[in-house]
mmCIF file of C-alpha atoms in Angstrom:
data_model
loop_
_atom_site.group_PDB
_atom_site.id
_atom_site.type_symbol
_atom_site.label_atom_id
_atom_site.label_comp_id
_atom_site.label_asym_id
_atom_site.label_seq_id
_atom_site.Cartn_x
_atom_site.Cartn_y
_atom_site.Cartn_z
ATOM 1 C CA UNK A 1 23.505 -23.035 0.100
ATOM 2 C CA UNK A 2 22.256 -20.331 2.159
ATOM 3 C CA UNK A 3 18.376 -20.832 3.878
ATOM 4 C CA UNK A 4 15.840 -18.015 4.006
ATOM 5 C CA UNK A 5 14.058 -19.082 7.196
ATOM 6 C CA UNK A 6 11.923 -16.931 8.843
ATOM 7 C CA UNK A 7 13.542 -14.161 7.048
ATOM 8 C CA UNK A 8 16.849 -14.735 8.293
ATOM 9 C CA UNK A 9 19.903 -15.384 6.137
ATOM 10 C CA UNK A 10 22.122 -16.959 8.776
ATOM 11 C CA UNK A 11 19.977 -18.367 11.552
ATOM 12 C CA UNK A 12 21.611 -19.627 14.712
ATOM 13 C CA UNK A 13 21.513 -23.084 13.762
ATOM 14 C CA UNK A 14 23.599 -22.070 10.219
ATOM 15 C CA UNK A 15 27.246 -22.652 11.182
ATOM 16 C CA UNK A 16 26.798 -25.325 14.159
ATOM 17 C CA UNK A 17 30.295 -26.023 14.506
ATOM 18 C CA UNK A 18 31.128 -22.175 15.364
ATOM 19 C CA UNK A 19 28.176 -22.716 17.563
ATOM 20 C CA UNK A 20 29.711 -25.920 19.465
ATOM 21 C CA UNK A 21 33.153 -24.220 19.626
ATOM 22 C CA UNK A 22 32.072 -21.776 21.525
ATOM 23 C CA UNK A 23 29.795 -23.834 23.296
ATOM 24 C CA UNK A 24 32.653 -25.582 24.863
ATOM 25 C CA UNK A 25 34.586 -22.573 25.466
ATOM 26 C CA UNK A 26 37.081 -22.778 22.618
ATOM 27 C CA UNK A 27 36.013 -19.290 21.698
ATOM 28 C CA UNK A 28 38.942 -16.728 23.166
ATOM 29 C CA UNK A 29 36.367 -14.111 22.795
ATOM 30 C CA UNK A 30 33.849 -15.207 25.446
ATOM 31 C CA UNK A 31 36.802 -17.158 27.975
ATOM 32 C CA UNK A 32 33.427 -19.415 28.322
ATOM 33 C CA UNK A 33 34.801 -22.715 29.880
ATOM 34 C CA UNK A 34 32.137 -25.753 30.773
ATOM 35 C CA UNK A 35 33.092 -27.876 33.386
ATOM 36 C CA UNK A 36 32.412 -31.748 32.779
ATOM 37 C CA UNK A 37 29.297 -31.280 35.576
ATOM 38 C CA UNK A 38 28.470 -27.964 33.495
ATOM 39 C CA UNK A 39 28.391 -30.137 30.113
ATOM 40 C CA UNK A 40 26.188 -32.705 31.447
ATOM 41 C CA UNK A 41 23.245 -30.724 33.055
ATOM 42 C CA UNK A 42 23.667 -28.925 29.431
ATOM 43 C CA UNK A 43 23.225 -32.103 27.914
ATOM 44 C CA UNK A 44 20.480 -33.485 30.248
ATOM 45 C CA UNK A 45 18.411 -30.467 30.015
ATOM 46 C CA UNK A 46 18.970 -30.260 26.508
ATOM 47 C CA UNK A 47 17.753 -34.180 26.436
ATOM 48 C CA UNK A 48 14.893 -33.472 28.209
ATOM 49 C CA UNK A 49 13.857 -30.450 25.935
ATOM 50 C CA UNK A 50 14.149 -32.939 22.756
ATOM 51 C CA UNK A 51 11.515 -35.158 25.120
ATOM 52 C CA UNK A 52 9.117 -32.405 25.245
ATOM 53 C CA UNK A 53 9.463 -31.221 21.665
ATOM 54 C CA UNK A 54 9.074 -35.172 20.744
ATOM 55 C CA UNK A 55 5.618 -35.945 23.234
ATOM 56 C CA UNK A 56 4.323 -32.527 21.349
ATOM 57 C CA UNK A 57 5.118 -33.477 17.696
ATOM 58 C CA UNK A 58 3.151 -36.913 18.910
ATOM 59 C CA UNK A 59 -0.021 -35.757 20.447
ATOM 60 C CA UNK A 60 0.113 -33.413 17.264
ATOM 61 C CA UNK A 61 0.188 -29.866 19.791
ATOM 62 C CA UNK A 62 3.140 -29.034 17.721
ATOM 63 C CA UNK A 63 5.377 -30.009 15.357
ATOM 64 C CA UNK A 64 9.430 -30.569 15.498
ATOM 65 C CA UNK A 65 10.214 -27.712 13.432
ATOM 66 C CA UNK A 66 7.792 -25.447 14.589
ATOM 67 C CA UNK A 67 9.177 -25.965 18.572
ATOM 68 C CA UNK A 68 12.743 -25.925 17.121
ATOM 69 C CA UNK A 69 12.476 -22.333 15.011
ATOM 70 C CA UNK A 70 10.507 -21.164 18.186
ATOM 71 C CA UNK A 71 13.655 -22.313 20.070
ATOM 72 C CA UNK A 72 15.888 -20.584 17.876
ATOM 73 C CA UNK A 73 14.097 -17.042 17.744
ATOM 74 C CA UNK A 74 14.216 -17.128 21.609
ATOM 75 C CA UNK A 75 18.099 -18.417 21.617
ATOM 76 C CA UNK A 76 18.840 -14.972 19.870
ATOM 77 C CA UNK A 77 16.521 -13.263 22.692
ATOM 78 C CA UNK A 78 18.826 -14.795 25.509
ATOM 79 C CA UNK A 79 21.944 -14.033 23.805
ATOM 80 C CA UNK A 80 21.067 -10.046 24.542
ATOM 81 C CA UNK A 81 21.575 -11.325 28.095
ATOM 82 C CA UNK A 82 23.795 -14.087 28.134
ATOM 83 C CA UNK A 83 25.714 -14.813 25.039
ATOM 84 C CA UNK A 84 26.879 -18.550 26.184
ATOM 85 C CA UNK A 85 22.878 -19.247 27.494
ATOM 86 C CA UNK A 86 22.130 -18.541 24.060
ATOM 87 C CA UNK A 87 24.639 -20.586 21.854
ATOM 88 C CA UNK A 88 23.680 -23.068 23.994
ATOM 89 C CA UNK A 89 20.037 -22.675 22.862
ATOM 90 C CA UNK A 90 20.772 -22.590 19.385
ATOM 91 C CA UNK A 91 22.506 -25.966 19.510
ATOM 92 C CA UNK A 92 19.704 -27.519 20.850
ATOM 93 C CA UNK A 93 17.348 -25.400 17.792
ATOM 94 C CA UNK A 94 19.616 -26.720 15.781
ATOM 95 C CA UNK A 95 20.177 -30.598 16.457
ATOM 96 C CA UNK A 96 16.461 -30.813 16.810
ATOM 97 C CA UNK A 97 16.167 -28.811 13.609
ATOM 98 C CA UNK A 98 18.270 -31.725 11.928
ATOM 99 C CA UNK A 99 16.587 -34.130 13.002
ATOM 100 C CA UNK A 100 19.250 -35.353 16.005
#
């Protein structure tokens, strides 16, 4: 099933595995490679975005989806600059999109 959201047929959070994949540099189209220290400041800032995006869905600023959709729209910006900056922001719009 395909989601309209926000008017966009695929968003970057449609095919997360592709995402992932590339995210750890299986892609032969970017030769993006993480390093094990490169994966965990990815996941520890990604961590502590989920810990923002939670203490503002709790004080009722703003709410999960909202911060994760506003993630996603600027993952697409940064990808005009730096492709593996972006998939890595769309993972993050995405898991918190889920629910993760």
């Amino acid at each position: 099933m395909d989601a309209m959201i926000s008017g966009w047929r695929n968003p970057p959070w449609a095919d997360l595995a592709r995402v992932l994949r590339r995210w750890l540099g299986a892609s032969p189209a970017r030769h993006v490679r993480f390093s094990e220290a490169d994966r965990a400041v990815i996941t520890a800032q990604g961590k502590a975005l989920m810990l923002l995006a939670t203490m503002l869905h709790a004080r009722g600023v703003m709410d999960m989806e909202e911060f994760a959709g506003t993630l996603a729209v600027f993952s697409v910006v940064v990808t005009e600059d730096n492709a593996a900056e972006g998939d890595i922001l769309a993972v993050w719009a995405g898991l918190m999109k889920d629910g993760r």
